[in-house]
Coordinates of C-alpha atoms and ligand atoms in Angstrom, one line a residue:
Chain A
M1 CA 19.5 -14.1 -19.9
N2 CA 18.3 -17.2 -21.7
P3 CA 15.7 -16.0 -24.3
I4 CA 13.7 -19.3 -24.6
P5 CA 12.6 -19.6 -21.0
A6 CA 12.0 -15.9 -20.9
L7 CA 9.7 -16.0 -23.9
K8 CA 8.0 -19.0 -22.3
F9 CA 7.4 -17.0 -19.2
V10 CA 6.0 -14.1 -21.1
A11 CA 3.6 -16.4 -23.1
R12 CA 2.5 -18.3 -20.0
V13 CA 1.7 -15.2 -18.0
A14 CA -0.1 -13.5 -20.9
V15 CA -2.3 -16.5 -21.5
Q16 CA -2.8 -16.9 -17.7
N17 CA -3.9 -13.2 -17.5
I18 CA -6.4 -13.6 -20.3
L19 CA -7.8 -16.8 -18.7
R20 CA -7.8 -15.4 -15.2
N21 CA -9.7 -12.3 -16.3
R22 CA -11.9 -14.0 -18.9
G23 CA -14.8 -11.6 -18.4
I24 CA -12.7 -8.5 -19.1
A25 CA -10.9 -10.3 -22.0
V26 CA -14.2 -11.3 -23.7
A27 CA -15.7 -7.8 -23.1
S28 CA -12.7 -6.1 -24.6
I29 CA -12.6 -8.5 -27.6
L30 CA -16.3 -7.8 -28.2
T31 CA -15.9 -4.1 -28.0
I32 CA -12.7 -4.0 -30.1
T33 CA -14.3 -6.3 -32.7
L34 CA -17.2 -3.9 -33.0
T35 CA -14.9 -0.9 -33.4
L36 CA -12.7 -2.7 -35.9
L37 CA -15.9 -3.7 -37.7
G38 CA -16.9 -0.1 -37.9
A39 CA -13.4 0.7 -39.3
G40 CA -13.6 -2.2 -41.7
V41 CA -17.0 -1.2 -43.0
A42 CA -15.8 2.4 -43.4
V43 CA -12.7 1.2 -45.4
V44 CA -14.8 -1.1 -47.6
V45 CA -17.4 1.6 -48.3
V46 CA -14.7 4.2 -49.1
H47 CA -13.0 1.7 -51.3
A48 CA -16.2 0.8 -53.2
L49 CA -17.0 4.5 -53.6
D50 CA -13.4 5.1 -54.7
G51 CA -13.8 2.5 -57.4
V52 CA -17.0 4.1 -58.7
L53 CA -15.4 7.6 -58.6
H54 CA -12.3 6.3 -60.3
T55 CA -14.3 5.0 -63.3
E56 CA -16.1 8.3 -63.5
E57 CA -12.8 10.1 -63.1
A58 CA -11.2 8.1 -65.9
Q59 CA -14.1 9.1 -68.2
A60 CA -14.0 12.7 -67.1
S61 CA -10.2 12.9 -67.4
V62 CA -10.3 13.2 -71.2
L63 CA -9.3 16.5 -72.8
K64 CA -10.5 16.7 -76.4
V65 CA -8.5 19.1 -78.5
F66 CA -10.2 19.9 -81.8
M67 CA -7.9 20.5 -84.8
A68 CA -8.3 23.1 -87.5
D69 CA -9.0 21.5 -90.8
H70 CA -5.8 22.7 -92.5
V71 CA -3.6 21.0 -89.9
G72 CA -1.5 18.3 -91.4
F73 CA -0.7 15.0 -89.9
A74 CA 2.9 16.0 -89.1
S75 CA 1.8 19.0 -87.0
E76 CA -0.6 16.8 -85.2
V77 CA 2.1 14.4 -84.4
N78 CA 4.2 17.3 -83.2
L79 CA 1.4 18.6 -80.9
E80 CA 0.8 15.2 -79.6
H81 CA 4.5 14.8 -78.9
N82 CA 4.8 18.2 -77.2
L83 CA 1.7 17.8 -75.0
G84 CA 1.7 14.1 -74.6
S85 CA 5.0 14.1 -72.8
P86 CA 4.0 15.7 -69.4
A87 CA 3.8 13.2 -66.6
S88 CA 0.1 13.9 -66.2
V89 CA -0.8 12.4 -69.5
A90 CA -1.5 8.7 -69.6
S91 CA -2.1 8.4 -73.3
A92 CA -3.2 10.4 -76.3
T93 CA -5.3 9.1 -79.2
F94 CA -6.0 10.8 -82.5
E95 CA -9.5 10.9 -83.8
N96 CA -9.8 11.9 -87.5
K97 CA -12.8 13.6 -89.1
D98 CA -14.4 10.4 -90.3
Q99 CA -14.1 8.8 -86.9
A100 CA -15.6 11.9 -85.4
A101 CA -18.5 11.7 -87.8
Q102 CA -19.0 8.1 -87.0
Q103 CA -18.8 8.7 -83.3
A104 CA -21.3 11.6 -83.5
G105 CA -23.5 9.5 -85.7
S106 CA -23.7 6.6 -83.4
S107 CA -23.8 8.3 -80.0
L108 CA -25.9 11.4 -81.0
G109 CA -28.0 9.9 -83.8
L110 CA -26.9 12.6 -86.2
T111 CA -26.0 10.2 -89.1
Q112 CA -28.6 11.5 -91.4
A113 CA -27.8 15.1 -90.7
I114 CA -24.1 14.6 -91.4
N115 CA -24.8 12.6 -94.5
L116 CA -27.0 15.4 -95.7
L117 CA -24.3 18.0 -95.2
E118 CA -21.6 15.9 -96.9
R119 CA -23.8 15.4 -99.9
S120 CA -24.7 19.0 -100.2
G121 CA -20.9 19.7 -100.7
A122 CA -20.3 21.4 -97.4
G123 CA -18.2 18.4 -96.4
N124 CA -17.8 16.8 -93.0
P125 CA -18.4 19.5 -90.5
L126 CA -16.8 17.7 -87.6
P127 CA -13.2 18.5 -86.7
A128 CA -10.5 16.0 -86.1
S129 CA -9.3 15.9 -82.5
L130 CA -6.5 14.7 -80.2
N131 CA -7.9 13.1 -77.1
F132 CA -5.6 13.2 -74.1
H133 CA -6.3 10.7 -71.4
L134 CA -4.9 12.2 -68.2
K135 CA -3.9 10.3 -65.1
N136 CA -5.3 12.8 -62.7
I137 CA -8.5 14.7 -63.1
K138 CA -7.0 17.9 -61.6
A139 CA -4.5 18.1 -64.5
V140 CA -7.2 18.5 -67.1
S141 CA -7.8 22.2 -66.8
E142 CA -4.1 22.9 -66.6
L143 CA -3.4 21.1 -69.9
N144 CA -6.4 22.8 -71.3
Q145 CA -4.8 26.2 -70.6
Q146 CA -1.6 25.2 -72.3
V147 CA -3.3 23.7 -75.4
R148 CA -5.5 26.7 -76.1
T149 CA -2.6 28.9 -77.1
S150 CA -1.7 26.6 -80.0
A151 CA -2.4 27.9 -83.5
L152 CA -3.3 24.5 -84.7
L153 CA -6.6 24.4 -83.0
D154 CA -10.0 24.7 -84.5
S155 CA -11.0 28.4 -84.6
G156 CA -14.5 27.8 -83.4
P157 CA -15.9 29.0 -80.0
H158 CA -15.0 25.7 -78.3
P159 CA -11.5 24.6 -79.5
T160 CA -11.3 22.1 -76.7
D161 CA -13.8 20.1 -74.7
Y162 CA -13.8 18.5 -71.3
N163 CA -16.3 17.7 -68.7
A164 CA -15.8 20.8 -66.7
D165 CA -18.4 20.7 -64.0
V166 CA -18.0 17.0 -63.3
I167 CA -14.5 17.4 -62.1
P168 CA -15.0 19.6 -59.0
R169 CA -18.0 17.6 -58.1
L170 CA -16.1 14.3 -58.2
E171 CA -13.2 15.9 -56.3
R172 CA -15.7 16.9 -53.6
Y173 CA -17.1 13.4 -53.3
I174 CA -13.8 11.8 -53.1
F175 CA -12.7 14.3 -50.5
V176 CA -15.8 13.8 -48.4
A177 CA -15.6 10.0 -48.6
Q178 CA -12.0 9.9 -47.6
L179 CA -12.5 12.4 -44.8
G180 CA -15.5 10.5 -43.5
G181 CA -13.7 7.2 -43.8
G182 CA -10.6 8.6 -42.1
L183 CA -12.7 10.1 -39.4
V184 CA -14.5 6.9 -38.6
V185 CA -11.2 4.9 -38.6
G186 CA -9.6 7.5 -36.4
V187 CA -12.4 7.6 -33.8
V188 CA -12.7 3.9 -33.8
G189 CA -9.0 3.4 -33.4
A190 CA -8.9 5.8 -30.5
V191 CA -11.8 4.0 -28.8
A192 CA -10.1 0.6 -29.3
L193 CA -6.9 2.0 -27.8
V194 CA -8.7 3.3 -24.7
I195 CA -10.4 0.0 -24.2
I196 CA -7.1 -2.0 -24.4
T197 CA -5.4 0.5 -22.1
I198 CA -8.2 0.1 -19.5
S199 CA -8.2 -3.7 -19.9
V200 CA -4.5 -3.9 -19.4
R201 CA -4.6 -1.5 -16.5
T202 CA -7.2 -3.7 -14.9
A203 CA -5.1 -6.8 -15.5
A204 CA -2.1 -5.0 -13.9
Y205 CA -4.3 -4.0 -10.9
V206 CA -5.3 -7.6 -10.5
R207 CA -1.7 -8.6 -10.6
R208 CA -0.4 -5.8 -8.5
R209 CA 1.0 -8.0 -5.8
E210 CA 2.8 -10.1 -8.3
I211 CA 4.3 -7.1 -9.9
E212 CA 5.3 -5.7 -6.6
I213 CA 7.1 -8.9 -5.7
M214 CA 8.7 -9.0 -9.2
K215 CA 10.2 -5.6 -8.6
L216 CA 11.3 -6.5 -5.1
V217 CA 13.2 -9.5 -6.2
G218 CA 14.9 -7.6 -9.0
A219 CA 12.9 -8.4 -12.1
T220 CA 13.6 -6.0 -15.0
D221 CA 10.8 -3.9 -16.5
W222 CA 11.0 -6.3 -19.5
F223 CA 9.5 -9.2 -17.4
V224 CA 6.7 -6.9 -16.1
R225 CA 5.8 -5.3 -19.4
W226 CA 6.0 -8.0 -22.1
P227 CA 3.3 -10.3 -20.8
F228 CA 0.9 -7.4 -20.8
V229 CA 2.0 -6.3 -24.3
L230 CA 1.5 -9.9 -25.6
E231 CA -1.9 -10.0 -23.8
G232 CA -2.9 -6.8 -25.6
V233 CA -1.6 -8.2 -29.0
I234 CA -3.5 -11.4 -28.5
V235 CA -6.8 -9.6 -27.6
G236 CA -6.3 -7.2 -30.6
V237 CA -5.6 -9.9 -33.1
I238 CA -8.5 -12.1 -31.9
S239 CA -10.7 -9.1 -32.3
A240 CA -9.4 -8.5 -35.8
L241 CA -10.0 -12.1 -36.8
V242 CA -13.6 -12.0 -35.5
A243 CA -14.2 -8.7 -37.3
S244 CA -12.7 -10.1 -40.5
V245 CA -14.9 -13.2 -40.4
I246 CA -18.0 -11.1 -39.9
L247 CA -17.0 -8.5 -42.5
L248 CA -16.3 -11.1 -45.1
G249 CA -19.4 -13.2 -44.1
V250 CA -21.7 -10.2 -44.5
G251 CA -19.9 -9.3 -47.8
L252 CA -20.5 -12.8 -49.1
G253 CA -24.2 -12.6 -48.1
F254 CA -24.6 -9.3 -50.0
G255 CA -22.9 -10.7 -53.0
G256 CA -25.2 -13.7 -53.1
G257 CA -22.3 -16.0 -52.2
H258 CA -20.4 -15.2 -55.4
S259 CA -18.2 -12.3 -54.4
L260 CA -16.5 -11.1 -51.3
A261 CA -17.2 -8.0 -49.4
L262 CA -19.6 -5.8 -51.4
G263 CA -18.6 -7.3 -54.7
I264 CA -15.0 -6.4 -54.2
G265 CA -12.4 -8.9 -55.2
A266 CA -10.4 -11.4 -53.1
P267 CA -7.2 -9.4 -53.2
F268 CA -8.9 -6.4 -51.5
A269 CA -10.5 -8.7 -48.9
G270 CA -7.1 -10.2 -48.2
V271 CA -5.6 -6.8 -47.7
T272 CA -8.4 -5.7 -45.5
V273 CA -8.1 -8.7 -43.2
L274 CA -4.3 -8.2 -43.0
A275 CA -4.8 -4.5 -42.3
L276 CA -7.3 -5.3 -39.5
I277 CA -4.9 -7.8 -38.0
V278 CA -2.0 -5.4 -38.1
A279 CA -4.3 -2.7 -36.7
G280 CA -5.5 -5.0 -33.9
G281 CA -2.0 -6.0 -33.0
A282 CA -0.7 -2.4 -33.1
L283 CA -3.6 -1.2 -31.0
G284 CA -3.0 -4.0 -28.6
S285 CA 0.7 -3.4 -28.1
V286 CA 0.4 0.4 -27.9
G287 CA -2.6 0.2 -25.5
S288 CA -0.6 -2.3 -23.3
F289 CA 2.4 -0.1 -23.2
V290 CA 0.4 2.8 -22.0
G291 CA -1.7 0.6 -19.6
V292 CA 1.3 -0.9 -17.9
R293 CA 3.4 2.2 -17.7
R294 CA 2.0 3.3 -14.3
S295 CA 3.1 -0.1 -12.8
L296 CA 6.7 0.4 -13.8
S297 CA 7.3 3.8 -12.2
T298 CA 9.1 2.6 -9.0
Chain B
M1 CA 20.6 -26.8 10.3
S2 CA 16.9 -26.1 10.3
I3 CA 15.3 -24.1 13.1
S4 CA 12.2 -25.4 14.8
T5 CA 9.3 -23.1 15.6
S6 CA 9.0 -24.6 19.1
P7 CA 9.5 -22.2 22.0
P8 CA 12.9 -20.6 22.0
P9 CA 15.5 -21.3 24.6
P10 CA 15.1 -18.8 27.4
V11 CA 18.3 -17.0 26.8
V12 CA 20.3 -17.0 23.7
K13 CA 23.4 -14.9 23.7
A14 CA 23.9 -14.2 20.0
A15 CA 27.4 -14.8 18.7
T16 CA 29.1 -11.6 17.8
A17 CA 31.0 -12.7 14.7
G18 CA 29.3 -9.9 12.8
S19 CA 31.6 -7.3 14.3
S20 CA 35.0 -8.9 13.9
S21 CA 38.0 -6.8 13.6
L22 CA 38.3 -7.8 9.9
A23 CA 34.9 -6.2 9.3
R24 CA 36.1 -2.9 10.8
S25 CA 38.8 -2.5 8.2
E26 CA 36.4 -3.0 5.3
P27 CA 34.5 0.0 3.8
P28 CA 30.9 0.4 4.9
I29 CA 28.3 -1.5 2.9
I30 CA 25.6 1.1 3.7
V31 CA 26.0 4.8 4.3
F32 CA 23.4 7.4 5.2
E33 CA 25.0 10.8 4.8
K34 CA 22.9 13.7 6.2
V35 CA 19.8 12.1 4.7
S36 CA 16.4 13.9 4.8
K37 CA 13.2 12.5 3.3
V38 CA 10.2 14.7 2.7
Y39 CA 7.3 12.9 1.1
A40 CA 5.3 14.4 -1.8
N41 CA 2.6 15.5 0.7
G42 CA 5.1 17.5 2.7
Q43 CA 5.4 15.0 5.5
A44 CA 9.0 14.9 6.7
A45 CA 9.9 11.3 7.6
I46 CA 13.7 11.4 7.9
R47 CA 15.6 14.4 9.2
D48 CA 19.4 14.8 8.6
A49 CA 20.2 11.2 9.4
S50 CA 23.8 9.9 9.2
F51 CA 25.1 6.4 10.0
T52 CA 27.1 3.6 8.4
V53 CA 26.7 -0.1 8.4
R54 CA 29.7 -2.4 8.0
P55 CA 29.6 -5.7 6.1
R56 CA 28.2 -8.5 8.2
D57 CA 26.7 -6.1 10.8
F58 CA 23.3 -6.9 12.3
V59 CA 21.4 -3.7 13.0
F60 CA 18.0 -3.2 14.7
V61 CA 16.3 0.1 13.6
V62 CA 13.9 0.9 16.4
G63 CA 11.5 3.6 17.2
A64 CA 7.9 4.4 17.9
S65 CA 5.2 4.2 15.2
V66 CA 5.7 6.8 12.4
A67 CA 9.3 7.4 13.6
G68 CA 10.6 6.7 10.1
K69 CA 11.8 3.1 10.2
S70 CA 10.1 1.9 7.1
T71 CA 11.3 5.0 5.3
V72 CA 14.9 3.9 6.0
I73 CA 14.2 0.6 4.3
R74 CA 12.4 2.2 1.4
L75 CA 15.4 4.5 0.8
L76 CA 17.7 1.5 0.8
I77 CA 15.8 -0.4 -1.9
R78 CA 15.3 2.9 -3.7
E79 CA 11.6 2.7 -3.6
E80 CA 12.0 6.3 -2.4
R81 CA 14.7 8.8 -3.1
A82 CA 16.3 10.9 -0.5
T83 CA 15.2 14.6 -0.6
Q84 CA 18.6 15.7 0.7
G85 CA 21.9 13.9 1.4
H86 CA 23.1 10.6 0.1
V87 CA 22.3 7.0 0.5
L88 CA 25.1 4.7 -0.6
V89 CA 24.9 0.9 -1.0
E90 CA 28.3 -0.8 -1.6
G91 CA 29.7 2.7 -2.5
Q92 CA 27.0 3.4 -5.0
D93 CA 25.0 6.6 -4.6
L94 CA 21.3 5.5 -5.0
A95 CA 20.4 9.0 -6.1
R96 CA 22.4 8.5 -9.3
L97 CA 21.2 5.0 -9.9
K98 CA 19.3 4.8 -13.2
H99 CA 15.9 3.2 -13.3
R100 CA 17.2 0.4 -15.5
H101 CA 19.8 -0.5 -12.9
L102 CA 17.3 -0.9 -10.0
P103 CA 17.0 -4.7 -10.6
R104 CA 20.7 -5.1 -10.1
L105 CA 20.5 -3.3 -6.7
R106 CA 17.5 -5.3 -5.6
R107 CA 19.1 -8.6 -6.5
K108 CA 21.9 -7.8 -4.0
M109 CA 19.2 -7.5 -1.4
G110 CA 16.9 -9.9 0.3
I111 CA 13.8 -8.1 1.5
V112 CA 10.9 -9.2 3.8
F113 CA 8.0 -7.4 5.3
Q114 CA 5.4 -7.7 8.0
D115 CA 2.8 -9.0 5.6
F116 CA 4.9 -11.7 3.9
K117 CA 3.8 -10.8 0.4
L118 CA 3.4 -14.3 -0.8
L119 CA 1.3 -15.3 -3.9
P120 CA -1.7 -17.2 -2.5
A121 CA -2.2 -19.2 -5.8
L122 CA 1.3 -20.6 -5.7
T123 CA 2.7 -23.4 -3.6
V124 CA 5.6 -22.8 -1.2
E125 CA 8.0 -24.1 -3.8
Q126 CA 6.5 -22.1 -6.6
N127 CA 6.6 -18.9 -4.5
V128 CA 10.3 -19.3 -3.9
A129 CA 10.9 -20.3 -7.5
F130 CA 9.1 -17.3 -8.7
A131 CA 12.0 -15.0 -7.6
I132 CA 14.3 -16.9 -10.0
Q133 CA 11.8 -17.3 -12.8
V134 CA 11.1 -13.6 -13.1
T135 CA 14.8 -12.6 -13.0
D136 CA 16.8 -15.5 -14.5
P137 CA 14.5 -18.0 -16.1
G138 CA 16.3 -21.0 -17.3
R139 CA 18.8 -20.9 -14.5
P140 CA 20.0 -24.4 -14.2
H141 CA 19.2 -26.5 -11.0
L142 CA 16.2 -24.3 -10.2
K143 CA 14.6 -27.0 -8.1
E144 CA 17.8 -27.6 -6.1
K145 CA 18.3 -23.9 -5.4
V146 CA 14.7 -23.6 -4.2
G147 CA 15.1 -26.7 -2.1
E148 CA 18.3 -25.4 -0.6
A149 CA 16.6 -22.0 0.4
L150 CA 13.7 -23.9 1.9
Y151 CA 16.0 -26.1 3.8
I152 CA 17.8 -23.1 5.4
V153 CA 14.4 -21.8 6.7
G154 CA 13.4 -25.3 7.8
L155 CA 10.5 -25.8 5.4
E156 CA 11.9 -28.5 3.2
D157 CA 8.9 -30.7 4.0
K158 CA 6.3 -28.1 3.0
L159 CA 7.1 -27.7 -0.7
N160 CA 3.6 -28.4 -1.9
A161 CA 1.7 -26.5 0.7
F162 CA -0.2 -23.3 -0.1
P163 CA 0.5 -20.2 2.0
T164 CA -3.0 -20.3 3.5
E165 CA -2.2 -23.8 4.9
L166 CA 0.8 -22.4 6.8
S167 CA 1.1 -20.5 10.1
G168 CA 2.3 -16.9 10.1
G169 CA 5.8 -17.9 11.1
E170 CA 6.0 -20.5 8.4
Q171 CA 4.7 -17.9 5.8
Q172 CA 7.4 -15.5 6.9
R173 CA 10.0 -18.3 6.5
V174 CA 8.8 -18.8 2.9
A175 CA 9.3 -15.1 2.3
I176 CA 12.8 -15.4 3.7
A177 CA 13.6 -18.4 1.5
R178 CA 12.4 -16.4 -1.5
A179 CA 14.6 -13.5 -0.5
L180 CA 17.6 -15.8 -0.1
V181 CA 17.6 -17.3 -3.6
H182 CA 19.8 -14.6 -5.1
R183 CA 22.3 -15.1 -2.2
P184 CA 21.9 -11.5 -1.1
R185 CA 24.8 -9.6 0.6
I186 CA 22.3 -7.4 2.4
F187 CA 19.1 -8.6 4.1
L188 CA 16.4 -6.1 4.9
A189 CA 13.5 -6.8 7.1
D190 CA 10.7 -4.3 7.9
E191 CA 8.8 -5.5 11.1
P192 CA 9.2 -9.2 10.1
T193 CA 7.7 -10.2 13.5
G194 CA 4.9 -7.7 13.5
N195 CA 2.2 -10.2 12.6
L196 CA 3.6 -13.1 14.6
D197 CA 3.2 -14.4 18.1
P198 CA 6.3 -14.1 20.3
D199 CA 7.5 -17.6 19.7
A200 CA 7.2 -17.5 16.0
G201 CA 8.7 -14.0 16.0
W202 CA 11.7 -15.2 17.9
G203 CA 12.2 -18.0 15.5
I204 CA 12.3 -15.5 12.6
V205 CA 14.9 -13.4 14.5
Q206 CA 17.0 -16.4 15.1
L207 CA 16.8 -17.2 11.4
L208 CA 17.9 -13.7 10.5
Q209 CA 20.9 -14.1 12.9
Q210 CA 21.8 -17.3 11.2
I211 CA 21.6 -15.6 7.8
N212 CA 23.9 -12.9 9.3
H213 CA 26.3 -15.6 10.4
R214 CA 26.4 -16.9 6.9
G215 CA 27.8 -13.5 5.9
A216 CA 24.9 -11.2 5.1
T217 CA 24.5 -7.8 6.5
V218 CA 21.1 -7.6 8.2
V219 CA 19.0 -4.4 8.8
M220 CA 15.8 -5.1 10.7
A221 CA 13.3 -2.4 11.5
T222 CA 11.2 -3.3 14.5
H223 CA 9.4 -2.2 17.6
N224 CA 9.6 -5.7 19.1
R225 CA 11.2 -4.7 22.4
E226 CA 11.6 -8.3 23.7
V227 CA 13.6 -9.4 20.6
V228 CA 15.9 -6.4 20.6
D229 CA 16.6 -6.8 24.3
L230 CA 17.4 -10.5 24.0
C231 CA 19.7 -10.1 21.1
R232 CA 21.9 -7.2 22.3
R233 CA 23.0 -6.3 18.8
R234 CA 23.6 -2.9 17.3
V235 CA 20.6 -0.6 17.8
L236 CA 19.8 2.5 15.8
A237 CA 17.0 4.4 17.5
I238 CA 14.9 6.8 15.5
E239 CA 12.6 9.5 16.9
D240 CA 10.6 11.7 14.7
G241 CA 12.9 11.0 11.8
R242 CA 16.2 11.7 13.7
I243 CA 18.8 9.2 14.8
V244 CA 18.8 9.6 18.5
R245 CA 20.9 6.7 19.6
D246 CA 23.4 4.3 18.0
E247 CA 24.7 1.6 20.3
S248 CA 26.7 -1.5 19.3
E249 CA 25.1 -3.8 21.9
G250 CA 22.0 -1.8 22.6
A251 CA 18.6 -2.4 24.2
Y252 CA 15.2 -1.3 22.8
L253 CA 15.1 1.6 25.3
R254 CA 17.9 3.9 26.6
D255 CA 19.3 2.4 29.8
G256 CA 17.8 5.3 31.8
D257 CA 14.4 4.9 30.2
A258 CA 14.2 1.2 30.7
I259 CA 13.9 1.7 34.4
L260 CA 10.7 3.6 34.0
Ligands
ATP1 N1 4.1 7.3 1.0 C1 4.1 8.2 2.0 N2 3.5 9.5 1.7 C2 3.5 10.4 2.6 N3 3.9 10.2 3.9 C3 4.4 9.1 4.2 C4 4.5 8.0 3.3 N4 5.0 6.9 3.9 C5 5.2 7.3 5.2 N5 4.8 8.6 5.4 C6 4.9 9.3 6.6 O1 6.3 9.4 7.0 C7 6.4 9.2 8.4 C8 7.3 8.0 8.7 O2 6.7 6.8 8.2 P1 7.3 5.4 8.3 O3 6.4 4.4 7.6 O4 8.7 5.5 7.9 O5 7.3 5.1 9.8 P2 7.5 3.8 10.7 O6 8.5 4.1 11.7 O7 7.9 2.7 9.8 O8 6.1 3.5 11.3 P3 5.4 2.1 11.7 O9 6.1 1.7 13.0 O10 4.0 2.5 12.0 O11 5.6 1.2 10.6 C9 5.0 9.1 8.9 O12 4.6 10.3 9.4 C10 4.2 8.7 7.7 O13 2.9 9.2 7.9
MG2 MG1 6.9 0.9 9.2

């Protein structure tokens, strides 16, 4: 079989189908656009939320390990080396007593109190610390358990410090956002799939005589199926394009014309559009396969 | 070569080239071997039917309504599968034919029906070309092949007409031309004259005989008594799904019945 005329045939019939059943095509494009828009908004919102949470997470993913005053620099380096090596640790920074005092002074307004203590001969009360920046918020408590057994730590009641309660809360938010987003995308995808299946089944019904003749004269399933699959892909991709334009347009509106979708950068917008098009095309082809299957049974 | 749709000559004794001695020595092209067909709803349509058809035979399958004539045709194109027994076409058991090989079977066959099955939006030429476009697009000399098929059925001057602008007989000729483009070895016709007046119907039967002369095996299901009696070709009579008569130069009714 010569592929070029075969592809021409497929393209011609697919376009013919869409034009012949314009009403159905427009209706399915509108509905699929709306559903893809729902999915797109869900993805953008989850992404924005994710961004916020990640900033929070990065701040919360710090384990401060306070050092006993007698610990020498070599031991600290040793501890850093031992604990800094696990895969979960992104980086480790050392904060000496003076830096700690400075930090406490500026962020807590305790400069005068510290100065007072130092002048009274009690010295700098703040311990030096190793600050571990972890890649994953979940690893914080685990590393904390390991560190606490070390003899090098400050002997006070709080030898380490991390933002304990923020962690489960953040985890919960992230989980809910992802679950919600996933749910929306799933439901919306299922709806779009059903619509395309129905639309193709209708097109197959309209063309039933043609399909019957094709089978009688010995056309292969290929010739019956592929125009419908292409039709589904065209409808899906057009819907995705319309949804993208609306999504980005609304995003631009929100961002005062300066930034794309909800202040999220161009790369993410590009990925979203691409994902919508792929999703539209995939929905179209799968829906068509299902929709036309019944017509191929004999 | 073309056949006019004007009233047929009163008596046409068909040539009997189809049953030459050469054909007798060849293996049968169609075999029904103890075939039974029960539809999904429990309706038995064919009961224990056995017969063979030799290459270049011309066979009328006759019988009252619901006797099972169309079921025989549907079994031959594997639109239906035999519930029991075997249907063989050119030695191939259709029960074992895979779905993806159905197109190959159907391209060996030309098939026409009572209702023509033309596409109303296409012209005569496009309707015939359709059969090539959906099976072998890009086949060279498409126009010539379509023209040749339309010439055989006598419609070479109606290329650009639409089906609705044609008489019933002409529409059936278009369907026959479409069925001819793959040069089928077997030509099946289910009540091809059912919607036609006697003259047009006779024209179609003459055309089928001509196709038979050109070397195709023809199986025609019909309850057109006039045509069967005029042709005196092989007759397979079905009653309630059973083959009750198989005569090489038969009439529509059994000789004894014809008197009644
Ligand atoms: N798809 C089907 N499902 C169930 N029963 C069927 C089906 N097709 C045919 N039948 C039954 O099988 C029997 C034989 O039908 P068939 O169409 O073969 O008869 P026929 O001889 O062609 O009749 P007619 O002269 O009216 O065309 C009938 O009783 C019919 O009701
Ligand atoms: Mg019938």
